[in-house]
Amino acid sequence: MTALSVPNASTNAGLLGLGVYRPERLVPNSEIVDLIDSSDEWVRTRSGIESRRFAGDHETVVSMSVDASRDAIAAAGISADQVDCVVVATVSHLLQTPAAAAMIAEELGSTPAAAFDVSAACAGFCYGVSLASDMIRTGSARHVLVIGVEKLSDLTDPTDRSTAFIFADGAGAVVVGPTDEPGISPVVWGSDGARFDLIRQEAPWPVKVDPDPESLKGSHVLRMDGNPVFRWASFEMAKVAKQAIERAGITVDDLDVFIPHQANMRITDAMARALKLPKHVAVARDIAQQGNTSAASVPLAMERLVADGDAKSGDLALLIAFGAGLVYAAQVVRLP
Ligand SMILES: CC(C)(COP(=O)(O)OP(=O)(O)OC[C@H]1O[C@@H](n2cnc3c(N)ncnc32)[C@H](O)[C@@H]1OP(=O)(O)O)[C@@H](O)C(=O)NCCC(=O)NCCS
């Protein structure tokens, strides 16, 4: 039988460059709270959010991704035409097809890179990093651009008390490529579809135009039963994070940085306590200024830590992200 040709040596993979895009408009709690009968104090105390950024009309899922990606590609020291796969994690690209990834690849000058979108909600970036690592290790790609991007303001009901103050917009991107030493640990990931309705798009996109105007009234905004999600994230996700540390072959003392999905400051605190993080581990708290940007939150938080001098290139970072599905993923990476 003729043997198929496959790479016989696996290549180590790691993060080579990081870039982010934070939308121009800063939105303080005071702009949000009147419509939801809330207060700046309630939002700060219950979620840790002080402000967030909402994208304007000129800041789209594609444009924010392109901006973040240009910086990631430059930081990686490669050119756009060396990217041979683009993976976009998002739930707010409003076209079911074509994928945002193909448009982004074209704008960057990465065509004919393979391109596809991942629908794994807030966990999407960590899913993408895992896919990219596996592609590089098995020889399917040499440089993979992984983008987490959301324009959740398009999908948020400003009068919904459980989501209006949480969700926000932004983009983050990393280039994943070959490295001398392993830079991305095996992922620990999973799902719990029995709880699919805790965070959900309320109605599907219209299938066809119906002459009855009543049928078009379905709202496509996101709805969330916040408290069960809060309890699930606070208790279950620390266990997943512990497994990721074990699978990376390290201990919590080896970590330099903890970058959880920026869902709620109290969830971050609960996980940090459960993991018994030593004092030297820097904890990402980007949610205070950025809100919950779903798939974009981990790379945005990563960039903030580095920009503020709380983390540096080469640091070992535990990433964990979780959200609608319910889905989750965690891995340890070396910061680019
Ligand atoms: C949304 C969230 C901040 C609410 O905090 P919480 O502590 O769970 O609050 P609860 O829903 O239990 O409500 C507590 C009280 O605050 C009130 N409340 C709810 N939303 C409010 C708001 N926006 N402003 C003021 N009061 C509010 C409730 O009516 C309730 O009042 P009661 O005690 O008189 O009945 C929190 O559940 C959360 O962060 N959930 C997870 C978010 C998340 O991670 N989402 C994405 C996953 S990726």
Short mmCIF file of C-alpha atoms and ligand atoms in Angstrom, two decimals:
data_model
loop_
_atom_site.label_atom_id
_atom_site.label_comp_id
_atom_site.label_asym_id
_atom_site.label_seq_id
_atom_site.Cartn_x
_atom_site.Cartn_y
_atom_site.Cartn_z
CA MET A 1 0.00 0.00 0.00
CA THR A 2 1.32 3.49 -0.81
CA ALA A 3 1.95 5.45 2.38
CA LEU A 4 0.62 8.98 2.72
CA SER A 5 3.22 11.62 3.41
CA VAL A 6 2.83 13.19 6.88
CA PRO A 7 5.32 15.17 8.95
CA ASN A 8 7.22 12.76 11.18
CA ALA A 9 8.48 15.28 13.70
CA SER A 10 6.18 17.47 15.70
CA THR A 11 7.14 21.12 16.04
CA ASN A 12 6.81 23.04 19.30
CA ALA A 13 4.31 25.89 19.19
CA GLY A 14 4.09 29.14 21.11
CA LEU A 15 2.70 32.67 21.09
CA LEU A 16 4.95 34.91 18.97
CA GLY A 17 3.15 38.26 19.01
CA LEU A 18 0.16 40.03 20.56
CA GLY A 19 -1.95 42.97 19.39
CA VAL A 20 -5.21 44.51 20.60
CA TYR A 21 -7.81 47.06 19.61
CA ARG A 22 -9.77 48.97 22.24
CA PRO A 23 -12.66 50.99 20.74
CA GLU A 24 -12.41 54.76 21.03
CA ARG A 25 -15.52 55.47 23.10
CA LEU A 26 -15.17 54.99 26.86
CA VAL A 27 -18.57 54.40 28.48
CA PRO A 28 -18.74 54.92 32.26
CA ASN A 29 -21.35 53.14 34.40
CA SER A 30 -23.22 56.43 34.72
CA GLU A 31 -24.23 56.14 31.05
CA ILE A 32 -25.69 52.65 31.54
CA VAL A 33 -27.37 52.54 34.94
CA ASP A 34 -30.44 54.74 34.50
CA LEU A 35 -32.00 52.43 31.90
CA ILE A 36 -31.63 49.41 34.21
CA ASP A 37 -32.61 51.01 37.51
CA SER A 38 -29.14 50.37 38.89
CA SER A 39 -26.25 52.44 40.24
CA ASP A 40 -22.54 52.93 39.67
CA GLU A 41 -21.95 51.53 43.16
CA TRP A 42 -24.02 48.36 42.53
CA VAL A 43 -22.25 47.63 39.25
CA ARG A 44 -18.79 48.20 40.76
CA THR A 45 -19.51 46.09 43.82
CA ARG A 46 -21.23 43.19 42.03
CA SER A 47 -19.08 42.98 38.91
CA GLY A 48 -15.95 45.13 39.36
CA ILE A 49 -16.79 47.07 36.19
CA GLU A 50 -16.11 50.81 36.26
CA SER A 51 -16.30 51.52 32.53
CA ARG A 52 -16.28 49.72 29.22
CA ARG A 53 -15.74 50.61 25.56
CA PHE A 54 -18.43 50.54 22.88
CA ALA A 55 -17.46 50.48 19.21
CA GLY A 56 -18.81 53.18 16.92
CA ASP A 57 -20.27 52.56 13.46
CA HIS A 58 -16.79 52.74 11.91
CA GLU A 59 -15.42 50.09 14.31
CA THR A 60 -16.63 46.71 13.07
CA VAL A 61 -15.76 43.12 13.97
CA VAL A 62 -13.60 43.04 10.85
CA SER A 63 -11.93 46.46 11.28
CA MET A 64 -11.13 45.92 14.97
CA SER A 65 -9.68 42.50 14.13
CA VAL A 66 -7.53 43.91 11.34
CA ASP A 67 -6.11 46.62 13.63
CA ALA A 68 -5.31 44.15 16.43
CA SER A 69 -3.86 41.64 13.95
CA ARG A 70 -1.51 44.14 12.29
CA ASP A 71 0.10 44.78 15.67
CA ALA A 72 0.25 41.05 16.49
CA ILE A 73 1.89 40.27 13.14
CA ALA A 74 4.42 43.09 13.55
CA ALA A 75 5.20 41.98 17.11
CA ALA A 76 5.75 38.42 15.86
CA GLY A 77 8.32 39.71 13.38
CA ILE A 78 6.65 38.11 10.38
CA SER A 79 4.83 39.56 7.38
CA ALA A 80 1.10 39.13 6.74
CA ASP A 81 1.74 36.81 3.81
CA GLN A 82 3.45 34.36 6.18
CA VAL A 83 0.16 33.76 8.02
CA ASP A 84 -1.28 30.55 6.64
CA CYS A 85 -4.38 30.19 8.78
CA VAL A 86 -6.70 32.78 10.34
CA VAL A 87 -8.99 31.67 13.18
CA VAL A 88 -11.55 34.17 14.44
CA ALA A 89 -13.38 33.54 17.72
CA THR A 90 -16.55 35.62 17.88
CA VAL A 91 -20.29 35.51 18.46
CA SER A 92 -20.96 38.99 17.14
CA HIS A 93 -20.04 38.78 13.46
CA LEU A 94 -23.60 39.30 12.27
CA LEU A 95 -23.32 37.37 9.02
CA GLN A 96 -23.82 33.63 9.34
CA THR A 97 -21.66 33.31 6.24
CA PRO A 98 -19.08 34.09 4.92
CA ALA A 99 -16.76 33.85 7.90
CA ALA A 100 -15.21 37.08 9.19
CA ALA A 101 -11.86 35.26 9.04
CA ALA A 102 -11.76 35.23 5.23
CA MET A 103 -12.49 38.97 5.02
CA ILE A 104 -9.85 39.71 7.66
CA ALA A 105 -7.25 37.54 5.89
CA GLU A 106 -7.88 39.44 2.67
CA GLU A 107 -7.62 42.88 4.32
CA LEU A 108 -4.38 41.90 6.02
CA GLY A 109 -2.82 40.57 2.83
CA SER A 110 -2.74 36.99 4.11
CA THR A 111 -4.73 35.44 1.23
CA PRO A 112 -4.74 32.48 0.48
CA ALA A 113 -4.49 31.63 4.21
CA ALA A 114 -7.06 29.12 5.43
CA ALA A 115 -9.75 31.04 7.30
CA PHE A 116 -12.66 30.14 9.55
CA ASP A 117 -14.67 31.40 12.52
CA VAL A 118 -15.10 29.59 15.84
CA SER A 119 -18.35 29.87 17.81
CA ALA A 120 -17.31 29.10 21.37
CA ALA A 121 -18.48 32.34 22.98
CA CYS A 122 -16.23 33.64 25.76
CA ALA A 123 -14.05 30.50 25.54
CA GLY A 124 -13.42 31.04 21.81
CA PHE A 125 -9.95 32.57 22.09
CA CYS A 126 -8.62 29.68 24.20
CA TYR A 127 -10.26 27.21 21.78
CA GLY A 128 -8.49 29.01 18.93
CA VAL A 129 -5.08 28.94 20.64
CA SER A 130 -5.47 25.20 21.18
CA LEU A 131 -6.43 24.59 17.54
CA ALA A 132 -3.51 26.72 16.35
CA SER A 133 -1.05 24.88 18.58
CA ASP A 134 -2.22 21.52 17.23
CA MET A 135 -2.03 22.76 13.62
CA ILE A 136 1.58 23.82 14.09
CA ARG A 137 2.59 20.70 15.98
CA THR A 138 1.17 18.47 13.23
CA GLY A 139 2.41 20.51 10.27
CA SER A 140 -0.96 21.80 8.97
CA ALA A 141 0.24 25.38 9.35
CA ARG A 142 3.37 27.30 10.31
CA HIS A 143 1.89 30.62 11.46
CA VAL A 144 -1.69 30.87 12.69
CA LEU A 145 -3.37 34.16 13.51
CA VAL A 146 -5.88 33.70 16.35
CA ILE A 147 -8.28 36.58 16.92
CA GLY A 148 -10.84 37.09 19.69
CA VAL A 149 -13.23 39.88 18.75
CA GLU A 150 -16.66 41.09 19.80
CA LYS A 151 -19.03 43.94 19.14
CA LEU A 152 -21.49 42.86 21.81
CA SER A 153 -23.09 46.31 21.92
CA ASP A 154 -24.89 45.21 18.72
CA LEU A 155 -26.42 42.27 20.59
CA THR A 156 -27.13 43.83 23.99
CA ASP A 157 -30.49 45.15 25.16
CA PRO A 158 -29.63 48.39 27.03
CA THR A 159 -32.69 47.85 29.27
CA ASP A 160 -31.71 44.30 30.35
CA ARG A 161 -30.52 44.42 33.97
CA SER A 162 -28.44 41.25 33.74
CA THR A 163 -26.43 42.06 30.60
CA ALA A 164 -26.48 45.80 29.83
CA PHE A 165 -23.67 46.69 32.26
CA ILE A 166 -21.54 43.61 31.51
CA PHE A 167 -21.04 43.23 27.77
CA ALA A 168 -18.62 45.37 25.76
CA ASP A 169 -16.54 45.57 22.57
CA GLY A 170 -12.92 45.05 21.52
CA ALA A 171 -10.43 42.76 19.79
CA GLY A 172 -7.21 40.92 20.59
CA ALA A 173 -4.99 38.80 18.37
CA VAL A 174 -1.97 36.54 18.70
CA VAL A 175 0.31 34.91 16.16
CA VAL A 176 0.97 31.29 17.06
CA GLY A 177 4.04 29.79 15.43
CA PRO A 178 6.98 27.40 15.80
CA THR A 179 9.18 27.77 18.90
CA ASP A 180 12.31 26.06 20.25
CA GLU A 181 10.61 25.07 23.52
CA PRO A 182 6.93 24.19 24.09
CA GLY A 183 5.03 27.45 24.61
CA ILE A 184 1.44 26.21 24.84
CA SER A 185 0.38 23.37 27.14
CA PRO A 186 -2.27 20.78 26.23
CA VAL A 187 -5.74 22.28 26.57
CA VAL A 188 -8.30 21.17 29.15
CA TRP A 189 -11.68 21.89 27.59
CA GLY A 190 -15.27 20.79 27.56
CA SER A 191 -18.91 21.71 27.47
CA ASP A 192 -22.14 21.32 29.41
CA GLY A 193 -24.93 21.61 26.85
CA ALA A 194 -27.59 20.81 29.45
CA ARG A 195 -27.17 24.44 30.50
CA PHE A 196 -27.30 25.87 26.98
CA ASP A 197 -30.11 28.28 27.85
CA LEU A 198 -28.27 30.17 30.62
CA ILE A 199 -26.63 32.51 28.09
CA ARG A 200 -28.31 32.58 24.74
CA GLN A 201 -29.29 34.59 21.70
CA GLU A 202 -32.98 35.05 22.35
CA ALA A 203 -34.26 34.36 18.84
CA PRO A 204 -32.62 32.94 15.73
CA TRP A 205 -31.80 35.15 12.78
CA PRO A 206 -34.94 35.35 10.57
CA VAL A 207 -34.99 32.34 8.25
CA LYS A 208 -37.09 34.03 5.59
CA VAL A 209 -39.04 37.23 5.29
CA ASP A 210 -42.55 36.51 6.51
CA PRO A 211 -45.34 38.82 5.40
CA ASP A 212 -46.74 38.75 8.96
CA PRO A 213 -44.95 41.61 10.80
CA GLU A 214 -45.53 39.82 14.14
CA SER A 215 -43.10 37.09 13.10
CA LEU A 216 -40.28 39.62 12.70
CA LYS A 217 -40.54 40.81 16.29
CA GLY A 218 -38.16 38.16 17.66
CA SER A 219 -35.20 39.85 19.27
CA HIS A 220 -31.68 38.62 18.51
CA VAL A 221 -30.13 40.10 21.63
CA LEU A 222 -28.23 38.05 24.20
CA ARG A 223 -30.02 37.02 27.40
CA MET A 224 -28.34 35.61 30.48
CA ASP A 225 -29.42 34.04 33.76
CA GLY A 226 -26.52 35.64 35.57
CA ASN A 227 -26.56 34.00 38.98
CA PRO A 228 -26.39 30.31 37.90
CA VAL A 229 -23.61 31.29 35.47
CA PHE A 230 -21.84 33.11 38.29
CA ARG A 231 -22.02 30.05 40.58
CA TRP A 232 -20.96 27.63 37.81
CA ALA A 233 -17.97 29.80 36.88
CA SER A 234 -16.90 30.46 40.48
CA PHE A 235 -16.97 26.78 41.58
CA GLU A 236 -16.46 24.61 38.51
CA MET A 237 -13.88 26.63 36.59
CA ALA A 238 -11.23 26.54 39.33
CA LYS A 239 -11.22 22.74 38.96
CA VAL A 240 -10.61 23.08 35.21
CA ALA A 241 -7.82 25.57 35.87
CA LYS A 242 -6.18 23.13 38.31
CA GLN A 243 -6.31 20.37 35.68
CA ALA A 244 -4.67 22.70 33.14
CA ILE A 245 -1.80 23.38 35.56
CA GLU A 246 -1.35 19.62 36.09
CA ARG A 247 -1.45 18.88 32.35
CA ALA A 248 1.23 21.53 31.80
CA GLY A 249 3.46 19.62 34.22
CA ILE A 250 3.95 22.59 36.52
CA THR A 251 2.69 23.72 39.92
CA VAL A 252 0.88 26.88 40.85
CA ASP A 253 4.18 28.23 42.23
CA ASP A 254 5.67 28.13 38.73
CA LEU A 255 3.04 30.53 37.39
CA ASP A 256 3.81 34.21 36.88
CA VAL A 257 0.41 35.34 35.64
CA PHE A 258 -3.27 34.35 35.88
CA ILE A 259 -5.45 35.54 32.99
CA PRO A 260 -9.03 34.36 33.42
CA HIS A 261 -11.89 35.39 31.16
CA GLN A 262 -12.98 38.82 32.36
CA ALA A 263 -16.57 37.94 33.28
CA ASN A 264 -16.88 39.36 36.77
CA MET A 265 -14.20 40.50 39.24
CA ARG A 266 -15.81 38.34 41.95
CA ILE A 267 -15.46 35.23 39.74
CA THR A 268 -11.77 36.08 39.23
CA ASP A 269 -11.30 36.50 42.99
CA ALA A 270 -13.11 33.22 43.74
CA MET A 271 -10.92 31.31 41.27
CA ALA A 272 -7.71 32.92 42.56
CA ARG A 273 -8.67 31.88 46.12
CA ALA A 274 -9.58 28.33 45.06
CA LEU A 275 -6.26 27.96 43.19
CA LYS A 276 -4.35 29.32 46.23
CA LEU A 277 -2.32 31.53 43.90
CA PRO A 278 0.94 32.67 45.53
CA LYS A 279 1.37 36.42 46.04
CA HIS A 280 3.87 36.75 43.19
CA VAL A 281 1.26 35.73 40.57
CA ALA A 282 -0.13 38.80 38.77
CA VAL A 283 -3.90 38.56 38.24
CA ALA A 284 -5.58 40.16 35.20
CA ARG A 285 -8.24 42.69 36.19
CA ASP A 286 -8.91 44.34 32.84
CA ILE A 287 -12.67 44.01 33.41
CA ALA A 288 -12.62 47.20 35.51
CA GLN A 289 -11.95 49.35 32.44
CA GLN A 290 -13.06 47.04 29.64
CA GLY A 291 -16.20 45.16 30.78
CA ASN A 292 -16.81 41.63 29.51
CA THR A 293 -15.70 41.43 25.88
CA SER A 294 -16.32 37.67 25.57
CA ALA A 295 -13.85 36.15 23.09
CA ALA A 296 -11.66 39.27 23.18
CA SER A 297 -11.28 39.41 26.95
CA VAL A 298 -8.26 37.11 27.46
CA PRO A 299 -5.96 38.75 24.86
CA LEU A 300 -7.08 42.24 25.95
CA ALA A 301 -6.33 41.37 29.58
CA MET A 302 -2.98 39.88 28.54
CA GLU A 303 -2.02 43.10 26.80
CA ARG A 304 -3.05 45.26 29.77
CA LEU A 305 -0.84 43.26 32.15
CA VAL A 306 2.16 43.64 29.89
CA ALA A 307 1.48 47.34 29.17
CA ASP A 308 1.17 48.06 32.90
CA GLY A 309 4.44 46.25 33.65
CA ASP A 310 2.74 43.49 35.67
CA ALA A 311 3.84 40.79 33.22
CA LYS A 312 6.59 40.40 30.65
CA SER A 313 7.60 38.34 27.66
CA GLY A 314 8.44 34.77 28.66
CA ASP A 315 6.22 34.74 31.75
CA LEU A 316 4.14 31.59 32.34
CA ALA A 317 0.45 32.45 32.21
CA LEU A 318 -2.56 30.34 33.07
CA LEU A 319 -5.45 31.15 30.70
CA ILE A 320 -9.02 30.05 31.34
CA ALA A 321 -12.18 31.11 29.57
CA PHE A 322 -15.82 30.00 29.80
CA GLY A 323 -19.21 31.06 28.55
CA ALA A 324 -22.33 30.36 26.50
CA GLY A 325 -22.81 26.75 25.62
CA LEU A 326 -21.80 26.27 28.33
CA VAL A 327 -18.21 25.77 27.10
CA TYR A 328 -14.78 26.23 28.64
CA ALA A 329 -11.06 25.88 27.90
CA ALA A 330 -7.84 26.39 29.86
CA GLN A 331 -4.13 26.14 29.08
CA VAL A 332 -0.77 27.44 30.25
CA VAL A 333 1.17 29.59 27.79
CA ARG A 334 4.42 31.49 27.71
CA LEU A 335 3.67 35.18 27.05
CA PRO A 336 4.97 36.48 23.72
C1 LIG B 1 -24.93 39.40 36.57
C2 LIG B 1 -24.28 39.37 37.95
C3 LIG B 1 -23.26 40.49 38.09
C4 LIG B 1 -25.37 39.58 39.02
O1 LIG B 1 -24.79 39.45 40.31
P1 LIG B 1 -25.46 38.48 41.37
O2 LIG B 1 -24.70 38.62 42.61
O3 LIG B 1 -25.54 37.10 40.77
O4 LIG B 1 -26.91 39.12 41.53
P2 LIG B 1 -28.34 38.39 41.52
O5 LIG B 1 -28.77 38.12 40.13
O6 LIG B 1 -28.34 37.27 42.51
O7 LIG B 1 -29.22 39.57 42.10
C5 LIG B 1 -29.00 40.10 43.39
C6 LIG B 1 -29.93 41.27 43.60
O8 LIG B 1 -29.53 42.37 42.75
C7 LIG B 1 -30.63 42.80 41.93
N1 LIG B 1 -30.10 43.17 40.62
C8 LIG B 1 -29.90 42.37 39.56
N2 LIG B 1 -29.36 43.08 38.54
C9 LIG B 1 -29.21 44.33 39.00
C10 LIG B 1 -28.72 45.51 38.43
N3 LIG B 1 -28.23 45.54 37.19
N4 LIG B 1 -28.70 46.62 39.19
C11 LIG B 1 -29.17 46.63 40.45
N5 LIG B 1 -29.67 45.53 41.04
C12 LIG B 1 -29.69 44.40 40.33
C13 LIG B 1 -31.55 41.59 41.86
O9 LIG B 1 -32.88 42.00 41.62
C14 LIG B 1 -31.39 41.00 43.25
O10 LIG B 1 -32.18 41.75 44.16
P3 LIG B 1 -32.87 41.04 45.43
O11 LIG B 1 -31.73 40.50 46.27
O12 LIG B 1 -33.62 42.15 46.07
O13 LIG B 1 -33.72 39.94 44.86
C15 LIG B 1 -23.59 38.01 38.20
O14 LIG B 1 -24.58 37.00 38.33
C16 LIG B 1 -22.63 37.61 37.13
O15 LIG B 1 -21.61 38.24 36.95
N6 LIG B 1 -22.90 36.49 36.45
C17 LIG B 1 -22.00 35.90 35.50
C18 LIG B 1 -21.72 36.85 34.38
C19 LIG B 1 -20.92 36.18 33.35
O16 LIG B 1 -19.91 35.66 33.66
N7 LIG B 1 -21.41 36.20 32.14
C20 LIG B 1 -20.80 35.73 30.99
C21 LIG B 1 -20.27 34.42 31.16
S1 LIG B 1 -19.06 34.43 30.14
#
